[in-house]
PDB file of C-alpha atoms in Angstrom:
ATOM      1  CA  ARG A   1      48.023 -53.571  -9.872  1.00  0.00           C
ATOM      2  CA  ARG A   2      45.797 -50.593 -10.772  1.00  0.00           C
ATOM      3  CA  VAL A   3      42.353 -50.666  -9.183  1.00  0.00           C
ATOM      4  CA  GLN A   4      39.629 -49.533 -11.614  1.00  0.00           C
ATOM      5  CA  ARG A   5      37.283 -47.025 -10.067  1.00  0.00           C
ATOM      6  CA  ALA A   6      33.589 -46.516 -10.860  1.00  0.00           C
ATOM      7  CA  GLY A   7      34.354 -43.062 -12.277  1.00  0.00           C
ATOM      8  CA  ASP A   8      36.943 -44.524 -14.644  1.00  0.00           C
ATOM      9  CA  SER A   9      34.386 -47.054 -15.916  1.00  0.00           C
ATOM     10  CA  GLY A  10      31.788 -44.341 -16.498  1.00  0.00           C
ATOM     11  CA  ARG A  11      34.212 -42.188 -18.459  1.00  0.00           C
ATOM     12  CA  HIS A  12      35.220 -45.185 -20.557  1.00  0.00           C
ATOM     13  CA  VAL A  13      31.569 -45.938 -21.429  1.00  0.00           C
ATOM     14  CA  ALA A  14      30.942 -42.277 -22.303  1.00  0.00           C
ATOM     15  CA  ALA A  15      34.039 -42.151 -24.492  1.00  0.00           C
ATOM     16  CA  CYS A  16      32.975 -45.303 -26.340  1.00  0.00           C
ATOM     17  CA  ALA A  17      29.466 -43.914 -26.871  1.00  0.00           C
ATOM     18  CA  SER A  18      30.891 -40.627 -28.181  1.00  0.00           C
ATOM     19  CA  SER A  19      33.242 -42.467 -30.506  1.00  0.00           C
ATOM     20  CA  SER A  20      30.344 -44.567 -31.803  1.00  0.00           C
ATOM     21  CA  ARG A  21      28.222 -41.448 -32.461  1.00  0.00           C
ATOM     22  CA  ASP A  22      31.122 -39.781 -34.287  1.00  0.00           C
ATOM     23  CA  ALA A  23      31.575 -42.863 -36.450  1.00  0.00           C
ATOM     24  CA  GLU A  24      27.846 -42.939 -37.261  1.00  0.00           C
ATOM     25  CA  LEU A  25      27.834 -39.226 -38.156  1.00  0.00           C
ATOM     26  CA  GLN A  26      30.874 -39.661 -40.377  1.00  0.00           C
ATOM     27  CA  GLN A  27      29.223 -42.570 -42.154  1.00  0.00           C
ATOM     28  CA  THR A  28      26.036 -40.515 -42.627  1.00  0.00           C
ATOM     29  CA  ARG A  29      28.084 -37.668 -44.104  1.00  0.00           C
ATOM     30  CA  GLU A  30      29.791 -40.042 -46.535  1.00  0.00           C
ATOM     31  CA  ASP A  31      26.426 -41.522 -47.519  1.00  0.00           C
ATOM     32  CA  THR A  32      25.044 -37.998 -48.066  1.00  0.00           C
ATOM     33  CA  ARG A  33      27.989 -36.999 -50.273  1.00  0.00           C
ATOM     34  CA  ARG A  34      27.478 -40.153 -52.321  1.00  0.00           C
ATOM     35  CA  ARG A  35      23.770 -39.423 -52.741  1.00  0.00           C
ATOM     36  CA  LEU A  36      24.515 -35.812 -53.727  1.00  0.00           C
ATOM     37  CA  ARG A  37      26.838 -37.057 -56.459  1.00  0.00           C
ATOM     38  CA  GLU A  38      24.185 -39.519 -57.648  1.00  0.00           C
ATOM     39  CA  MET A  39      21.652 -36.664 -57.807  1.00  0.00           C
ATOM     40  CA  GLY A  40      24.083 -34.571 -59.854  1.00  0.00           C
ATOM     41  CA  TYR A  41      25.080 -32.137 -57.087  1.00  0.00           C
ATOM     42  CA  ASP A  42      28.440 -31.070 -55.704  1.00  0.00           C
ATOM     43  CA  PRO A  43      29.166 -33.017 -52.460  1.00  0.00           C
ATOM     44  CA  LYS A  44      30.433 -29.743 -50.941  1.00  0.00           C
ATOM     45  CA  LEU A  45      26.782 -28.735 -50.593  1.00  0.00           C
ATOM     46  CA  LEU A  46      26.825 -30.585 -47.283  1.00  0.00           C
ATOM     47  CA  GLU A  47      29.131 -27.945 -45.768  1.00  0.00           C
ATOM     48  CA  ALA A  48      27.071 -25.083 -47.268  1.00  0.00           C
ATOM     49  CA  ALA A  49      24.200 -25.769 -44.869  1.00  0.00           C
ATOM     50  CA  ALA A  50      26.331 -25.386 -41.728  1.00  0.00           C
ATOM     51  CA  GLY A  51      25.237 -22.610 -39.405  1.00  0.00           C
ATOM     52  CA  SER A  52      21.519 -22.997 -40.069  1.00  0.00           C
ATOM     53  CA  ARG A  53      18.732 -24.598 -38.083  1.00  0.00           C
ATOM     54  CA  TRP A  54      15.020 -25.178 -38.667  1.00  0.00           C
ATOM     55  CA  ASP A  55      12.831 -23.443 -36.079  1.00  0.00           C
ATOM     56  CA  PRO A  56       9.676 -25.609 -35.827  1.00  0.00           C
ATOM     57  CA  THR A  57       7.895 -23.137 -33.544  1.00  0.00           C
ATOM     58  CA  PHE A  58       7.890 -20.296 -36.091  1.00  0.00           C
ATOM     59  CA  GLN A  59       8.327 -22.520 -39.166  1.00  0.00           C
ATOM     60  CA  ARG A  60      11.474 -20.799 -40.448  1.00  0.00           C
ATOM     61  CA  TRP A  61      15.204 -21.284 -40.967  1.00  0.00           C
ATOM     62  CA  VAL A  62      17.393 -19.377 -38.514  1.00  0.00           C
ATOM     63  CA  LYS A  63      21.131 -18.905 -38.083  1.00  0.00           C
ATOM     64  CA  ASP A  64      22.865 -21.075 -35.509  1.00  0.00           C
ATOM     65  CA  PRO A  65      26.694 -21.177 -35.601  1.00  0.00           C
ATOM     66  CA  ARG A  66      26.665 -24.423 -33.589  1.00  0.00           C
ATOM     67  CA  ALA A  67      24.601 -26.296 -36.166  1.00  0.00           C
ATOM     68  CA  GLU A  68      26.250 -28.841 -38.448  1.00  0.00           C
ATOM     69  CA  TYR A  69      24.619 -31.298 -40.807  1.00  0.00           C
ATOM     70  CA  ALA A  70      25.306 -34.920 -41.615  1.00  0.00           C
ATOM     71  CA  ASP A  71      22.457 -34.959 -44.152  1.00  0.00           C
ATOM     72  CA  ILE A  72      20.866 -32.116 -46.154  1.00  0.00           C
ATOM     73  CA  ILE A  73      18.667 -34.221 -48.421  1.00  0.00           C
ATOM     74  CA  ILE A  74      14.986 -34.338 -47.553  1.00  0.00           C
ATOM     75  CA  THR A  75      13.391 -37.566 -48.747  1.00  0.00           C
ATOM     76  CA  PRO A  76       9.607 -37.277 -48.407  1.00  0.00           C
ATOM     77  CA  LYS A  77       7.395 -40.354 -48.273  1.00  0.00           C
ATOM     78  CA  ALA A  78       5.801 -39.096 -51.493  1.00  0.00           C
ATOM     79  CA  GLY A  79       7.679 -37.223 -54.198  1.00  0.00           C
ATOM     80  CA  SER A  80      11.324 -36.828 -55.157  1.00  0.00           C
ATOM     81  CA  PRO A  81      14.209 -35.935 -52.767  1.00  0.00           C
ATOM     82  CA  TYR A  82      15.299 -32.292 -52.496  1.00  0.00           C
ATOM     83  CA  ILE A  83      17.988 -30.128 -50.890  1.00  0.00           C
ATOM     84  CA  ILE A  84      17.237 -27.980 -47.836  1.00  0.00           C
ATOM     85  CA  TRP A  85      16.916 -24.253 -48.560  1.00  0.00           C
ATOM     86  CA  PRO A  86      19.897 -22.873 -46.506  1.00  0.00           C
ATOM     87  CA  ALA A  87      22.344 -24.899 -48.632  1.00  0.00           C
ATOM     88  CA  ILE A  88      20.783 -23.522 -51.833  1.00  0.00           C
ATOM     89  CA  PHE A  89      20.773 -19.998 -50.396  1.00  0.00           C
ATOM     90  CA  GLN A  90      24.496 -20.140 -49.608  1.00  0.00           C
ATOM     91  CA  VAL A  91      25.339 -21.375 -53.113  1.00  0.00           C
ATOM     92  CA  LEU A  92      23.330 -18.571 -54.728  1.00  0.00           C
ATOM     93  CA  LYS A  93      24.950 -15.955 -52.473  1.00  0.00           C
ATOM     94  CA  GLN A  94      28.437 -17.257 -53.235  1.00  0.00           C
ATOM     95  CA  ALA A  95      27.606 -17.201 -56.960  1.00  0.00           C
ATOM     96  CA  ASN A  96      26.496 -13.537 -56.607  1.00  0.00           C
ATOM     97  CA  LEU A  97      23.190 -14.314 -58.301  1.00  0.00           C
ATOM     98  CA  GLU A  98      21.778 -11.072 -59.675  1.00  0.00           C
ATOM     99  CA  SER A  99      18.108 -10.256 -59.062  1.00  0.00           C
ATOM    100  CA  ILE A 100      17.082  -7.607 -61.564  1.00  0.00           C
ATOM    101  CA  PRO A 101      14.015  -5.332 -61.355  1.00  0.00           C
ATOM    102  CA  THR A 102      11.065  -5.693 -63.716  1.00  0.00           C
ATOM    103  CA  ASP A 103      11.783  -2.530 -65.719  1.00  0.00           C
ATOM    104  CA  GLU A 104      15.267  -3.771 -66.553  1.00  0.00           C
ATOM    105  CA  VAL A 105      13.885  -7.183 -67.510  1.00  0.00           C
ATOM    106  CA  GLU A 106      11.346  -5.550 -69.822  1.00  0.00           C
ATOM    107  CA  ASN A 107      14.119  -3.580 -71.505  1.00  0.00           C
ATOM    108  CA  LEU A 108      16.355  -6.649 -71.941  1.00  0.00           C
ATOM    109  CA  VAL A 109      13.521  -8.709 -73.432  1.00  0.00           C
ATOM    110  CA  ALA A 110      12.555  -5.895 -75.824  1.00  0.00           C
ATOM    111  CA  ARG A 111      16.144  -5.771 -77.115  1.00  0.00           C
ATOM    112  CA  ASN A 112      16.394  -9.595 -77.337  1.00  0.00           C
ATOM    113  CA  LYS A 113      19.307  -9.624 -74.909  1.00  0.00           C
ATOM    114  CA  VAL A 114      17.982 -12.483 -72.764  1.00  0.00           C
ATOM    115  CA  THR A 115      15.502 -15.340 -72.803  1.00  0.00           C
ATOM    116  CA  LEU A 116      12.910 -14.827 -70.097  1.00  0.00           C
ATOM    117  CA  VAL A 117      11.773 -18.140 -68.611  1.00  0.00           C
ATOM    118  CA  ASP A 118       8.621 -18.758 -66.587  1.00  0.00           C
ATOM    119  CA  VAL A 119       9.252 -21.811 -64.375  1.00  0.00           C
ATOM    120  CA  ARG A 120       5.646 -22.221 -63.198  1.00  0.00           C
ATOM    121  CA  MET A 121       3.365 -25.065 -64.314  1.00  0.00           C
ATOM    122  CA  GLU A 122       1.861 -25.002 -67.818  1.00  0.00           C
ATOM    123  CA  ASP A 123      -1.680 -24.091 -66.734  1.00  0.00           C
ATOM    124  CA  GLN A 124      -0.412 -21.184 -64.617  1.00  0.00           C
ATOM    125  CA  TYR A 125       1.582 -19.915 -67.582  1.00  0.00           C
ATOM    126  CA  ALA A 126      -1.445 -20.237 -69.887  1.00  0.00           C
ATOM    127  CA  LYS A 127      -3.620 -18.144 -67.565  1.00  0.00           C
ATOM    128  CA  GLY A 128      -1.165 -15.250 -67.738  1.00  0.00           C
ATOM    129  CA  HIS A 129       2.552 -14.651 -68.178  1.00  0.00           C
ATOM    130  CA  VAL A 130       5.101 -11.993 -69.013  1.00  0.00           C
ATOM    131  CA  GLU A 131       4.792 -11.115 -72.680  1.00  0.00           C
ATOM    132  CA  GLY A 132       7.746 -12.544 -74.572  1.00  0.00           C
ATOM    133  CA  SER A 133       8.577 -15.241 -72.011  1.00  0.00           C
ATOM    134  CA  ILE A 134       8.761 -18.990 -72.592  1.00  0.00           C
ATOM    135  CA  ASN A 135       7.586 -21.731 -70.240  1.00  0.00           C
ATOM    136  CA  VAL A 136       9.890 -24.426 -68.870  1.00  0.00           C
ATOM    137  CA  PRO A 137       8.353 -25.736 -65.612  1.00  0.00           C
ATOM    138  CA  MET A 138      10.727 -26.654 -62.821  1.00  0.00           C
ATOM    139  CA  PHE A 139       8.144 -29.046 -61.373  1.00  0.00           C
ATOM    140  CA  ARG A 140       6.092 -31.806 -62.954  1.00  0.00           C
ATOM    141  CA  GLU A 141       3.081 -33.915 -62.018  1.00  0.00           C
ATOM    142  CA  SER A 142       3.961 -36.515 -59.374  1.00  0.00           C
ATOM    143  CA  THR A 143       5.071 -39.734 -61.030  1.00  0.00           C
ATOM    144  CA  GLY A 144       5.319 -42.083 -58.052  1.00  0.00           C
ATOM    145  CA  SER A 145       2.965 -45.058 -57.780  1.00  0.00           C
ATOM    146  CA  GLY A 146       3.581 -46.072 -54.168  1.00  0.00           C
ATOM    147  CA  VAL A 147       1.052 -46.021 -51.336  1.00  0.00           C
ATOM    148  CA  TRP A 148       2.195 -42.625 -50.060  1.00  0.00           C
ATOM    149  CA  ASP A 149       2.227 -41.145 -53.578  1.00  0.00           C
ATOM    150  CA  ASN A 150      -1.359 -42.242 -54.168  1.00  0.00           C
ATOM    151  CA  LEU A 151      -2.420 -41.031 -50.718  1.00  0.00           C
ATOM    152  CA  LYS A 152      -0.840 -37.648 -51.445  1.00  0.00           C
ATOM    153  CA  ARG A 153      -2.825 -37.398 -54.688  1.00  0.00           C
ATOM    154  CA  VAL A 154      -6.099 -38.232 -52.940  1.00  0.00           C
ATOM    155  CA  VAL A 155      -5.543 -35.732 -50.110  1.00  0.00           C
ATOM    156  CA  ASN A 156      -4.353 -32.965 -52.457  1.00  0.00           C
ATOM    157  CA  ALA A 157      -7.273 -33.574 -54.811  1.00  0.00           C
ATOM    158  CA  ALA A 158      -9.688 -33.133 -51.896  1.00  0.00           C
ATOM    159  CA  LEU A 159      -7.945 -29.830 -51.099  1.00  0.00           C
ATOM    160  CA  LEU A 160      -7.916 -28.828 -54.776  1.00  0.00           C
ATOM    161  CA  ILE A 161      -4.104 -28.885 -54.742  1.00  0.00           C
ATOM    162  CA  ARG A 162      -2.006 -30.386 -57.514  1.00  0.00           C
ATOM    163  CA  SER A 163       0.514 -33.097 -56.597  1.00  0.00           C
ATOM    164  CA  THR A 164       3.876 -32.111 -58.056  1.00  0.00           C
ATOM    165  CA  GLU A 165       7.554 -32.924 -57.667  1.00  0.00           C
ATOM    166  CA  ARG A 166      10.852 -31.450 -58.844  1.00  0.00           C
ATOM    167  CA  ASP A 167      11.552 -32.338 -62.466  1.00  0.00           C
ATOM    168  CA  PRO A 168      15.088 -33.823 -62.586  1.00  0.00           C
ATOM    169  CA  GLU A 169      15.204 -33.088 -66.337  1.00  0.00           C
ATOM    170  CA  PHE A 170      14.514 -29.363 -65.881  1.00  0.00           C
ATOM    171  CA  PRO A 171      18.083 -28.187 -66.724  1.00  0.00           C
ATOM    172  CA  GLN A 172      18.193 -30.348 -69.860  1.00  0.00           C
ATOM    173  CA  LYS A 173      14.772 -29.148 -71.030  1.00  0.00           C
ATOM    174  CA  LEU A 174      15.740 -25.519 -70.513  1.00  0.00           C
ATOM    175  CA  GLU A 175      19.042 -26.024 -72.318  1.00  0.00           C
ATOM    176  CA  GLU A 176      17.153 -27.376 -75.338  1.00  0.00           C
ATOM    177  CA  ALA A 177      14.603 -24.551 -75.174  1.00  0.00           C
ATOM    178  CA  VAL A 178      17.164 -21.716 -75.166  1.00  0.00           C
ATOM    179  CA  GLY A 179      19.841 -23.325 -77.337  1.00  0.00           C
ATOM    180  CA  GLY A 180      22.690 -24.004 -74.922  1.00  0.00           C
ATOM    181  CA  LYS A 181      24.153 -23.339 -71.481  1.00  0.00           C
ATOM    182  CA  ASN A 182      25.945 -20.188 -72.627  1.00  0.00           C
ATOM    183  CA  LYS A 183      22.707 -18.371 -73.514  1.00  0.00           C
ATOM    184  CA  PRO A 184      21.707 -15.604 -71.040  1.00  0.00           C
ATOM    185  CA  VAL A 185      18.504 -16.423 -69.175  1.00  0.00           C
ATOM    186  CA  VAL A 186      16.335 -14.663 -66.607  1.00  0.00           C
ATOM    187  CA  LEU A 187      13.981 -16.800 -64.515  1.00  0.00           C
ATOM    188  CA  TYR A 188      10.773 -15.878 -62.747  1.00  0.00           C
ATOM    189  CA  CYS A 189       7.912 -17.535 -60.875  1.00  0.00           C
ATOM    190  CA  GLY A 190       4.803 -16.250 -59.153  1.00  0.00           C
ATOM    191  CA  MET A 191       6.252 -14.413 -56.140  1.00  0.00           C
ATOM    192  CA  GLY A 192       9.945 -14.116 -56.995  1.00  0.00           C
ATOM    193  CA  GLY A 193      11.566 -14.632 -53.599  1.00  0.00           C
ATOM    194  CA  ASN A 194      14.843 -12.945 -52.684  1.00  0.00           C
ATOM    195  CA  LEU A 195      18.249 -13.394 -51.069  1.00  0.00           C
ATOM    196  CA  ASP A 196      17.989 -10.261 -48.914  1.00  0.00           C
ATOM    197  CA  THR A 197      18.708 -10.771 -45.212  1.00  0.00           C
ATOM    198  CA  LYS A 198      18.188  -7.181 -44.120  1.00  0.00           C
ATOM    199  CA  ILE A 199      15.183  -4.900 -43.770  1.00  0.00           C
ATOM    200  CA  LYS A 200      15.657  -1.509 -45.411  1.00  0.00           C
ATOM    201  CA  SER A 201      14.888   1.583 -43.353  1.00  0.00           C
ATOM    202  CA  SER A 202      14.807   5.330 -43.940  1.00  0.00           C
ATOM    203  CA  LYS A 203      16.226   5.970 -40.474  1.00  0.00           C
ATOM    204  CA  ALA A 204      19.804   7.235 -40.469  1.00  0.00           C
ATOM    205  CA  MET A 205      20.943   4.722 -37.866  1.00  0.00           C
ATOM    206  CA  TYR A 206      19.777   1.892 -40.157  1.00  0.00           C
ATOM    207  CA  LYS A 207      20.962   3.290 -43.492  1.00  0.00           C
ATOM    208  CA  GLU A 208      22.527  -0.086 -44.328  1.00  0.00           C
ATOM    209  CA  GLY A 209      19.403  -1.888 -43.182  1.00  0.00           C
ATOM    210  CA  TYR A 210      19.113  -4.188 -40.192  1.00  0.00           C
ATOM    211  CA  GLU A 211      19.105  -7.952 -39.767  1.00  0.00           C
ATOM    212  CA  ASP A 212      15.721  -9.649 -39.533  1.00  0.00           C
ATOM    213  CA  VAL A 213      15.528 -13.157 -38.051  1.00  0.00           C
ATOM    214  CA  ASP A 214      12.654 -13.964 -40.405  1.00  0.00           C
ATOM    215  CA  LYS A 215      14.953 -13.218 -43.352  1.00  0.00           C
ATOM    216  CA  SER A 216      18.050 -15.035 -42.119  1.00  0.00           C
ATOM    217  CA  PHE A 217      18.097 -16.918 -45.419  1.00  0.00           C
ATOM    218  CA  GLY A 218      16.099 -14.558 -47.587  1.00  0.00           C
ATOM    219  CA  LYS A 219      12.780 -15.791 -48.948  1.00  0.00           C
ATOM    220  CA  GLU A 220      12.862 -19.058 -50.845  1.00  0.00           C
ATOM    221  CA  SER A 221      10.984 -19.411 -54.115  1.00  0.00           C
ATOM    222  CA  ARG A 222      10.603 -21.718 -57.076  1.00  0.00           C
ATOM    223  CA  SER A 223      12.541 -19.422 -59.405  1.00  0.00           C
ATOM    224  CA  LEU A 224      15.500 -19.119 -57.008  1.00  0.00           C
ATOM    225  CA  LYS A 225      15.631 -22.901 -56.669  1.00  0.00           C
ATOM    226  CA  ALA A 226      15.497 -23.102 -60.468  1.00  0.00           C
ATOM    227  CA  CYS A 227      18.477 -20.719 -60.683  1.00  0.00           C
ATOM    228  CA  PHE A 228      20.363 -23.048 -58.349  1.00  0.00           C
ATOM    229  CA  GLU A 229      19.564 -26.049 -60.543  1.00  0.00           C
ATOM    230  CA  LEU A 230      20.867 -24.257 -63.644  1.00  0.00           C
ATOM    231  CA  LEU A 231      24.067 -23.039 -61.985  1.00  0.00           C
ATOM    232  CA  ASN A 232      24.675 -26.554 -60.706  1.00  0.00           C
ATOM    233  CA  ALA A 233      24.174 -27.867 -64.252  1.00  0.00           C
ATOM    234  CA  GLY A 234      26.811 -25.483 -65.625  1.00  0.00           C
ATOM    235  CA  PHE A 235      24.766 -22.625 -67.101  1.00  0.00           C
ATOM    236  CA  ARG A 236      26.975 -19.553 -67.527  1.00  0.00           C
ATOM    237  CA  ASP A 237      24.592 -16.563 -67.419  1.00  0.00           C
ATOM    238  CA  VAL A 238      21.671 -16.970 -65.026  1.00  0.00           C
ATOM    239  CA  ARG A 239      19.696 -14.121 -63.478  1.00  0.00           C
ATOM    240  CA  HIS A 240      16.504 -13.774 -61.509  1.00  0.00           C
ATOM    241  CA  MET A 241      13.556 -11.374 -61.889  1.00  0.00           C
ATOM    242  CA  LYS A 242      12.852  -9.522 -58.679  1.00  0.00           C
ATOM    243  CA  GLY A 243       9.246  -9.681 -57.455  1.00  0.00           C
ATOM    244  CA  GLY A 244       8.081 -12.374 -59.861  1.00  0.00           C
ATOM    245  CA  PHE A 245       4.959 -12.293 -61.997  1.00  0.00           C
ATOM    246  CA  SER A 246       2.857 -10.772 -59.208  1.00  0.00           C
ATOM    247  CA  THR A 247       5.000  -7.609 -59.245  1.00  0.00           C
ATOM    248  CA  TRP A 248       4.997  -7.540 -63.047  1.00  0.00           C
ATOM    249  CA  LYS A 249       1.170  -7.587 -63.089  1.00  0.00           C
ATOM    250  CA  TYR A 250       0.888  -5.032 -60.283  1.00  0.00           C
ATOM    251  CA  GLU A 251       3.042  -2.634 -62.284  1.00  0.00           C
ATOM    252  CA  LYS A 252       0.729  -3.168 -65.300  1.00  0.00           C
ATOM    253  CA  ARG A 253       3.484  -4.372 -67.598  1.00  0.00           C
ATOM    254  CA  PRO A 254       2.637  -6.357 -70.779  1.00  0.00           C
ATOM    255  CA  VAL A 255       0.909  -9.676 -70.041  1.00  0.00           C
ATOM    256  CA  ALA A 256      -0.025 -12.451 -72.459  1.00  0.00           C
ATOM    257  CA  THR A 257      -2.246 -15.545 -72.114  1.00  0.00           C
ATOM    258  CA  GLY A 258      -2.267 -18.945 -73.755  1.00  0.00           C
ATOM    259  CA  GLU A 259       0.645 -21.222 -74.509  1.00  0.00           C
TER     260      GLU A 259
END
């Protein structure tokens, strides 16, 4: 008869614990894929976030080949759920999203080749926007009525900050505004954001630029997230204005006010 040793027992317990963790992770992944489908997203988004990790010390996303995710949906206590930025970044990179400079945007708008869409809130648009653009906000006023939603409103009001959340009807509203998913659109917000992961340099040894840990996943922005929402909804021709409205104003290009 085989005598069980203490080491054998320990390994058995460890194996059972590992198996239990694997089962829990697999169940979490399946739950996440189900939730992604319910939110109207491709379940493959879960894999898109692999290789990224949040760095709480420097408040940034960094690359980490060891990192895998069982859940990429952030569900705040107040507001609507949203997808973590690295997953969105990877989708936009794979889609070869084009970020076009302001002078090219101005030319396209002048020739009626695209519809330029400002995705900021209505009051921001009214205070100043690119001449010839329309306004379809990606966010809306917070609609929740729970304890945390009300607390968020009170705190934000004290800080003179508006309580907003992602508008799940944004793609539908934009489709109605431009006349269909096949219409070419260019989106912009206040700062623009970018998908660049390298710093450009005039030095010969860095002619292709060099990697910057702070730009491991570009610079997230409202307009880039809006581009992701439209591509996910099946829009065919989506582009992004480089530099956003701040660059447009700095370059003294035509600005309009009002609705």
